[in-house]
mmCIF file of C-alpha atoms in Angstrom:
data_model
loop_
_atom_site.group_PDB
_atom_site.id
_atom_site.type_symbol
_atom_site.label_atom_id
_atom_site.label_comp_id
_atom_site.label_asym_id
_atom_site.label_seq_id
_atom_site.Cartn_x
_atom_site.Cartn_y
_atom_site.Cartn_z
ATOM 1 C CA HIS A 28 -0.179 -0.058 -0.427
ATOM 2 C CA LEU A 29 1.205 3.358 -0.815
ATOM 3 C CA ASP A 30 1.076 5.873 2.250
ATOM 4 C CA VAL A 31 0.689 9.389 2.027
ATOM 5 C CA PRO A 32 0.668 11.349 4.091
ATOM 6 C CA LEU A 33 -1.574 14.287 4.909
ATOM 7 C CA SER A 34 -1.432 17.519 3.895
ATOM 8 C CA ASP A 35 -1.576 20.848 5.397
ATOM 9 C CA VAL A 36 -5.135 21.075 3.857
ATOM 10 C CA GLY A 37 -6.212 17.834 5.464
ATOM 11 C CA ARG A 38 -4.628 18.487 8.245
ATOM 12 C CA GLN A 39 -6.864 22.186 8.790
ATOM 13 C CA GLN A 40 -9.612 19.722 7.920
ATOM 14 C CA SER A 41 -8.892 17.407 11.239
ATOM 15 C CA ARG A 42 -8.808 19.937 13.229
ATOM 16 C CA ARG A 43 -12.039 21.554 11.804
ATOM 17 C CA LEU A 44 -13.157 18.311 11.962
ATOM 18 C CA ALA A 45 -11.884 17.812 15.914
ATOM 19 C CA ARG A 46 -13.563 21.178 16.565
ATOM 20 C CA ARG A 47 -16.849 19.897 16.215
ATOM 21 C CA PHE A 48 -16.194 16.530 18.285
ATOM 22 C CA GLN A 49 -14.680 18.939 20.759
ATOM 23 C CA ILE A 50 -18.527 21.069 21.121
ATOM 24 C CA ALA A 51 -20.549 18.425 20.832
ATOM 25 C CA CYS A 52 -18.212 16.028 23.824
ATOM 26 C CA ARG A 53 -18.892 18.889 25.882
ATOM 27 C CA PRO A 54 -21.372 18.294 28.713
ATOM 28 C CA ASP A 55 -23.010 21.224 28.545
ATOM 29 C CA SER A 56 -22.917 21.776 25.236
ATOM 30 C CA SER A 57 -26.101 22.579 23.135
ATOM 31 C CA HIS A 58 -25.040 21.400 19.864
ATOM 32 C CA PRO A 59 -25.587 17.899 19.181
ATOM 33 C CA LEU A 60 -22.635 16.185 16.625
ATOM 34 C CA LEU A 61 -25.744 16.224 13.573
ATOM 35 C CA PRO A 62 -28.675 19.461 13.630
ATOM 36 C CA HIS A 63 -30.608 17.842 11.802
ATOM 37 C CA PHE A 64 -30.541 14.458 13.519
ATOM 38 C CA GLY A 65 -30.666 15.623 17.542
ATOM 39 C CA ILE A 66 -28.104 13.149 17.872
ATOM 40 C CA LYS A 67 -26.892 14.728 21.852
ATOM 41 C CA PRO A 68 -25.172 14.532 24.423
ATOM 42 C CA LEU A 69 -22.469 11.746 22.134
ATOM 43 C CA SER A 70 -20.101 9.828 23.994
ATOM 44 C CA ILE A 71 -17.647 6.779 22.272
ATOM 45 C CA ALA A 72 -16.512 3.775 23.701
ATOM 46 C CA ALA A 73 -13.736 3.083 21.004
ATOM 47 C CA GLN A 74 -11.513 3.673 18.059
ATOM 48 C CA PHE A 75 -10.442 2.503 15.561
ATOM 49 C CA SER A 76 -8.289 3.586 12.571
ATOM 50 C CA SER A 77 -6.311 1.801 9.184
ATOM 51 C CA ASP A 78 -2.401 2.398 10.231
ATOM 52 C CA LEU A 79 -1.888 4.258 7.414
ATOM 53 C CA SER A 80 -0.876 7.912 8.019
ATOM 54 C CA ARG A 81 -2.964 10.423 6.480
ATOM 55 C CA ALA A 82 -6.006 7.932 8.319
ATOM 56 C CA ARG A 83 -3.532 7.625 11.868
ATOM 57 C CA GLU A 84 -2.866 11.279 11.821
ATOM 58 C CA THR A 85 -6.410 12.885 11.371
ATOM 59 C CA GLY A 86 -6.987 10.141 14.695
ATOM 60 C CA GLN A 87 -4.691 12.065 16.817
ATOM 61 C CA ILE A 88 -6.334 15.248 15.363
ATOM 62 C CA VAL A 89 -9.128 15.037 16.742
ATOM 63 C CA ARG A 90 -8.344 12.581 20.017
ATOM 64 C CA ASN A 91 -5.941 15.137 21.033
ATOM 65 C CA GLU A 92 -8.234 18.642 20.159
ATOM 66 C CA VAL A 93 -11.291 16.447 22.307
ATOM 67 C CA PRO A 94 -10.837 15.567 25.923
ATOM 68 C CA SER A 95 -13.282 13.498 26.774
ATOM 69 C CA LEU A 96 -11.535 11.087 23.337
ATOM 70 C CA ALA A 97 -7.525 11.652 24.691
ATOM 71 C CA ARG A 98 -9.206 9.377 27.225
ATOM 72 C CA ILE A 99 -9.710 6.478 24.823
ATOM 73 C CA PRO A 100 -6.967 4.538 23.159
ATOM 74 C CA LEU A 101 -6.994 5.741 18.921
ATOM 75 C CA LEU A 102 -6.948 1.426 17.805
ATOM 76 C CA THR A 103 -4.876 0.871 14.705
ATOM 77 C CA THR A 104 -5.482 -1.875 11.848
ATOM 78 C CA PRO A 105 -4.307 -2.673 8.468
ATOM 79 C CA LEU A 106 -7.551 -4.257 7.268
ATOM 80 C CA LEU A 107 -8.775 -0.440 7.133
ATOM 81 C CA ARG A 108 -6.360 0.559 4.957
ATOM 82 C CA GLU A 109 -6.996 1.752 1.783
ATOM 83 C CA ARG A 110 -7.289 -0.197 -1.205
ATOM 84 C CA ASN A 111 -4.638 -1.746 -3.089
ATOM 85 C CA PHE A 112 -4.393 -0.387 -6.329
ATOM 86 C CA GLY A 113 -1.163 -2.693 -7.848
ATOM 87 C CA GLU A 114 0.340 -1.194 -10.730
ATOM 88 C CA TRP A 115 -2.677 1.615 -11.202
ATOM 89 C CA GLN A 116 -1.222 2.725 -7.358
ATOM 90 C CA GLY A 117 -0.146 6.741 -7.264
ATOM 91 C CA LEU A 118 -2.538 7.768 -10.083
ATOM 92 C CA GLU A 119 -4.639 11.057 -9.760
ATOM 93 C CA ALA A 120 -8.244 10.677 -10.036
ATOM 94 C CA GLU A 121 -8.382 11.155 -13.810
ATOM 95 C CA GLU A 122 -5.727 9.163 -14.954
ATOM 96 C CA LEU A 123 -8.103 5.990 -12.882
ATOM 97 C CA ARG A 124 -10.606 7.163 -14.199
ATOM 98 C CA LEU A 125 -8.775 6.688 -18.097
ATOM 99 C CA ARG A 126 -7.159 3.144 -17.063
ATOM 100 C CA ARG A 127 -11.016 2.046 -15.694
ATOM 101 C CA ARG A 128 -12.326 2.933 -19.234
ATOM 102 C CA GLU A 129 -9.471 1.662 -20.955
ATOM 103 C CA GLY A 130 -9.462 -2.589 -19.155
ATOM 104 C CA GLY A 131 -12.635 -2.427 -16.064
ATOM 105 C CA THR A 132 -12.411 -1.689 -12.159
ATOM 106 C CA GLU A 133 -9.771 -4.107 -10.949
ATOM 107 C CA PRO A 134 -6.621 -3.258 -11.022
ATOM 108 C CA PRO A 135 -3.205 -4.859 -12.211
ATOM 109 C CA ASN A 136 -1.588 -6.532 -9.761
ATOM 110 C CA GLY A 137 -3.956 -5.041 -6.920
ATOM 111 C CA GLU A 138 -6.728 -5.918 -4.772
ATOM 112 C CA THR A 139 -10.669 -6.907 -6.613
ATOM 113 C CA GLU A 140 -13.326 -5.171 -5.243
ATOM 114 C CA THR A 141 -14.529 -8.489 -3.143
ATOM 115 C CA GLN A 142 -11.401 -8.706 -1.271
ATOM 116 C CA VAL A 143 -11.493 -4.990 -0.650
ATOM 117 C CA PHE A 144 -15.176 -6.139 1.303
ATOM 118 C CA ASP A 145 -13.745 -9.039 3.048
ATOM 119 C CA ARG A 146 -10.891 -7.872 4.531
ATOM 120 C CA ILE A 147 -13.248 -4.554 5.681
ATOM 121 C CA HIS A 148 -15.636 -7.012 6.717
ATOM 122 C CA GLN A 149 -12.915 -8.725 8.806
ATOM 123 C CA ALA A 150 -12.702 -5.424 10.214
ATOM 124 C CA LEU A 151 -16.391 -4.979 10.958
ATOM 125 C CA HIS A 152 -16.253 -8.514 12.888
ATOM 126 C CA ASP A 153 -12.567 -7.072 15.219
ATOM 127 C CA ILE A 154 -14.813 -3.993 15.826
ATOM 128 C CA ALA A 155 -17.908 -5.813 17.153
ATOM 129 C CA SER A 156 -15.780 -8.219 18.913
ATOM 130 C CA HIS A 157 -13.799 -5.612 20.664
ATOM 131 C CA LEU A 158 -17.089 -4.065 21.780
ATOM 132 C CA ALA A 159 -19.198 -6.721 22.842
ATOM 133 C CA SER A 160 -16.025 -7.437 25.732
ATOM 134 C CA ALA A 161 -16.743 -4.454 27.422
ATOM 135 C CA ALA A 162 -18.539 -4.446 30.689
ATOM 136 C CA GLU A 163 -20.283 -1.202 30.061
ATOM 137 C CA SER A 164 -24.020 -0.668 28.519
ATOM 138 C CA SER A 165 -25.106 -2.726 25.352
ATOM 139 C CA THR A 166 -25.321 0.409 23.120
ATOM 140 C CA LYS A 167 -21.916 2.078 22.683
ATOM 141 C CA ASN A 168 -21.150 4.447 19.686
ATOM 142 C CA VAL A 169 -17.342 3.895 18.329
ATOM 143 C CA LEU A 170 -15.768 6.334 15.759
ATOM 144 C CA VAL A 171 -13.298 5.128 13.043
ATOM 145 C CA TYR A 172 -11.122 6.557 10.831
ATOM 146 C CA GLY A 173 -10.031 5.667 6.888
ATOM 147 C CA HIS A 174 -9.903 6.522 3.998
ATOM 148 C CA GLY A 175 -12.502 7.024 0.786
ATOM 149 C CA GLY A 176 -12.744 3.109 -0.683
ATOM 150 C CA SER A 177 -12.242 1.374 3.021
ATOM 151 C CA LEU A 178 -15.035 3.605 4.614
ATOM 152 C CA ARG A 179 -17.123 2.968 1.748
ATOM 153 C CA ALA A 180 -17.260 -0.684 1.687
ATOM 154 C CA LEU A 181 -16.818 -0.996 5.746
ATOM 155 C CA LEU A 182 -20.700 1.244 5.745
ATOM 156 C CA CYS A 183 -22.091 -0.966 2.930
ATOM 157 C CA ALA A 184 -21.106 -4.296 5.166
ATOM 158 C CA ALA A 185 -22.281 -2.878 7.655
ATOM 159 C CA LEU A 186 -26.513 -2.359 6.385
ATOM 160 C CA GLY A 187 -25.951 -5.630 4.564
ATOM 161 C CA LEU A 188 -24.781 -4.478 1.104
ATOM 162 C CA GLY A 189 -22.520 -6.210 -1.040
ATOM 163 C CA ALA A 190 -18.862 -5.371 -2.085
ATOM 164 C CA LYS A 191 -21.049 -3.358 -5.988
ATOM 165 C CA ASP A 192 -22.592 -1.248 -3.735
ATOM 166 C CA MET A 193 -19.617 0.558 -2.789
ATOM 167 C CA ARG A 194 -19.928 2.542 -6.704
ATOM 168 C CA ARG A 195 -23.081 4.090 -5.568
ATOM 169 C CA PHE A 196 -21.845 7.017 -4.160
ATOM 170 C CA ARG A 197 -18.595 8.708 -2.604
ATOM 171 C CA LEU A 198 -16.837 10.748 0.535
ATOM 172 C CA GLU A 199 -15.135 13.740 1.088
ATOM 173 C CA ASN A 200 -12.384 14.208 2.896
ATOM 174 C CA THR A 201 -12.828 14.826 6.226
ATOM 175 C CA SER A 202 -16.584 13.842 5.651
ATOM 176 C CA LEU A 203 -18.717 12.369 8.568
ATOM 177 C CA SER A 204 -20.682 9.226 8.152
ATOM 178 C CA VAL A 205 -23.215 8.012 10.568
ATOM 179 C CA VAL A 206 -24.870 4.109 11.089
ATOM 180 C CA GLU A 207 -26.680 2.735 13.866
ATOM 181 C CA ILE A 208 -26.759 -0.879 13.640
ATOM 182 C CA SER A 209 -27.685 -3.805 16.041
ATOM 183 C CA GLY A 210 -27.269 -7.037 16.718
ATOM 184 C CA PHE A 211 -25.326 -9.386 18.210
ATOM 185 C CA VAL A 212 -20.999 -11.228 18.025
ATOM 186 C CA ARG A 213 -21.274 -14.830 18.174
ATOM 187 C CA GLY A 214 -18.131 -17.273 17.096
ATOM 188 C CA GLY A 215 -15.921 -13.483 16.637
ATOM 189 C CA LYS A 216 -18.782 -12.805 14.150
ATOM 190 C CA ILE A 217 -21.269 -9.941 14.201
ATOM 191 C CA GLU A 218 -24.300 -10.833 13.284
ATOM 192 C CA ILE A 219 -26.653 -7.742 11.878
ATOM 193 C CA GLN A 220 -30.159 -7.315 12.489
ATOM 194 C CA SER A 221 -31.072 -4.481 11.617
ATOM 195 C CA GLY A 222 -29.277 -0.974 9.961
ATOM 196 C CA ARG A 223 -29.574 2.365 8.773
ATOM 197 C CA PHE A 224 -28.044 5.872 7.981
ATOM 198 C CA VAL A 225 -28.124 8.159 10.024
ATOM 199 C CA CYS A 226 -26.222 11.139 7.479
ATOM 200 C CA LEU A 227 -23.218 10.207 4.880
ATOM 201 C CA ASN A 228 -20.797 12.484 3.580
ATOM 202 C CA GLU A 229 -21.382 15.533 6.215
ATOM 203 C CA THR A 230 -19.336 18.366 5.817
ATOM 204 C CA ALA A 231 -20.824 21.163 7.957
ATOM 205 C CA HIS A 232 -17.603 21.870 9.638
ATOM 206 C CA LEU A 233 -16.314 22.265 6.772
ATOM 207 C CA LEU A 234 -18.434 25.244 5.729
ATOM 208 C CA PRO A 235 -17.196 28.727 6.941
ATOM 209 C CA ASN A 236 -18.985 30.365 9.512
ATOM 210 C CA ASP A 237 -20.271 26.922 10.315
ATOM 211 C CA ILE A 238 -22.742 26.335 13.877
ATOM 212 C CA PHE A 239 -19.054 24.787 15.382
ATOM 213 C CA ASP A 240 -17.496 27.492 15.173
ATOM 214 C CA ARG A 241 -19.889 29.728 16.901
ATOM 215 C CA GLY A 242 -19.765 26.828 19.753
#
């Protein structure tokens, strides 16, 4: 996998995301994490990240700037890495689109969509098993920092969708997506009973003069 570091723009966006969580996690805050959905107060049970530097640094920036998150370890795993694009690794987006038009969707000597989806599915099982082993409430919120492709796969896996569904939407850098799922863990694997999107690709914190600036 190509480990591209977080850019200065990425760090700025990460700090704006941190500000959003900083306000939403305050005990006296009047701002929910998601104003239109009323999710508050916000309590996080665990934090997970891809072990690649750009996702890991995003998680570290948020964790370091939010007191309630600073007490929770940021657990890293290679299972949340972006797709390995093989010979297409490092190409610009337009060049990638051209290669796909010419030769299909699977990169030479890289991961197939199915391989990515299977890997991310294992990450979901591991996250659920970690949460199930905790002794606290059965309802738990978890933060996951990843990449465009790996997070799209994770959202699809959590909702019982397939690998091909990853192509149906996109995620902006440092966007916020929330899924609500219920199920149980058996034999180290999660069995999902129901799931729904609460929000997808939400970027209010990146807008100038957003409500979190006024928190």
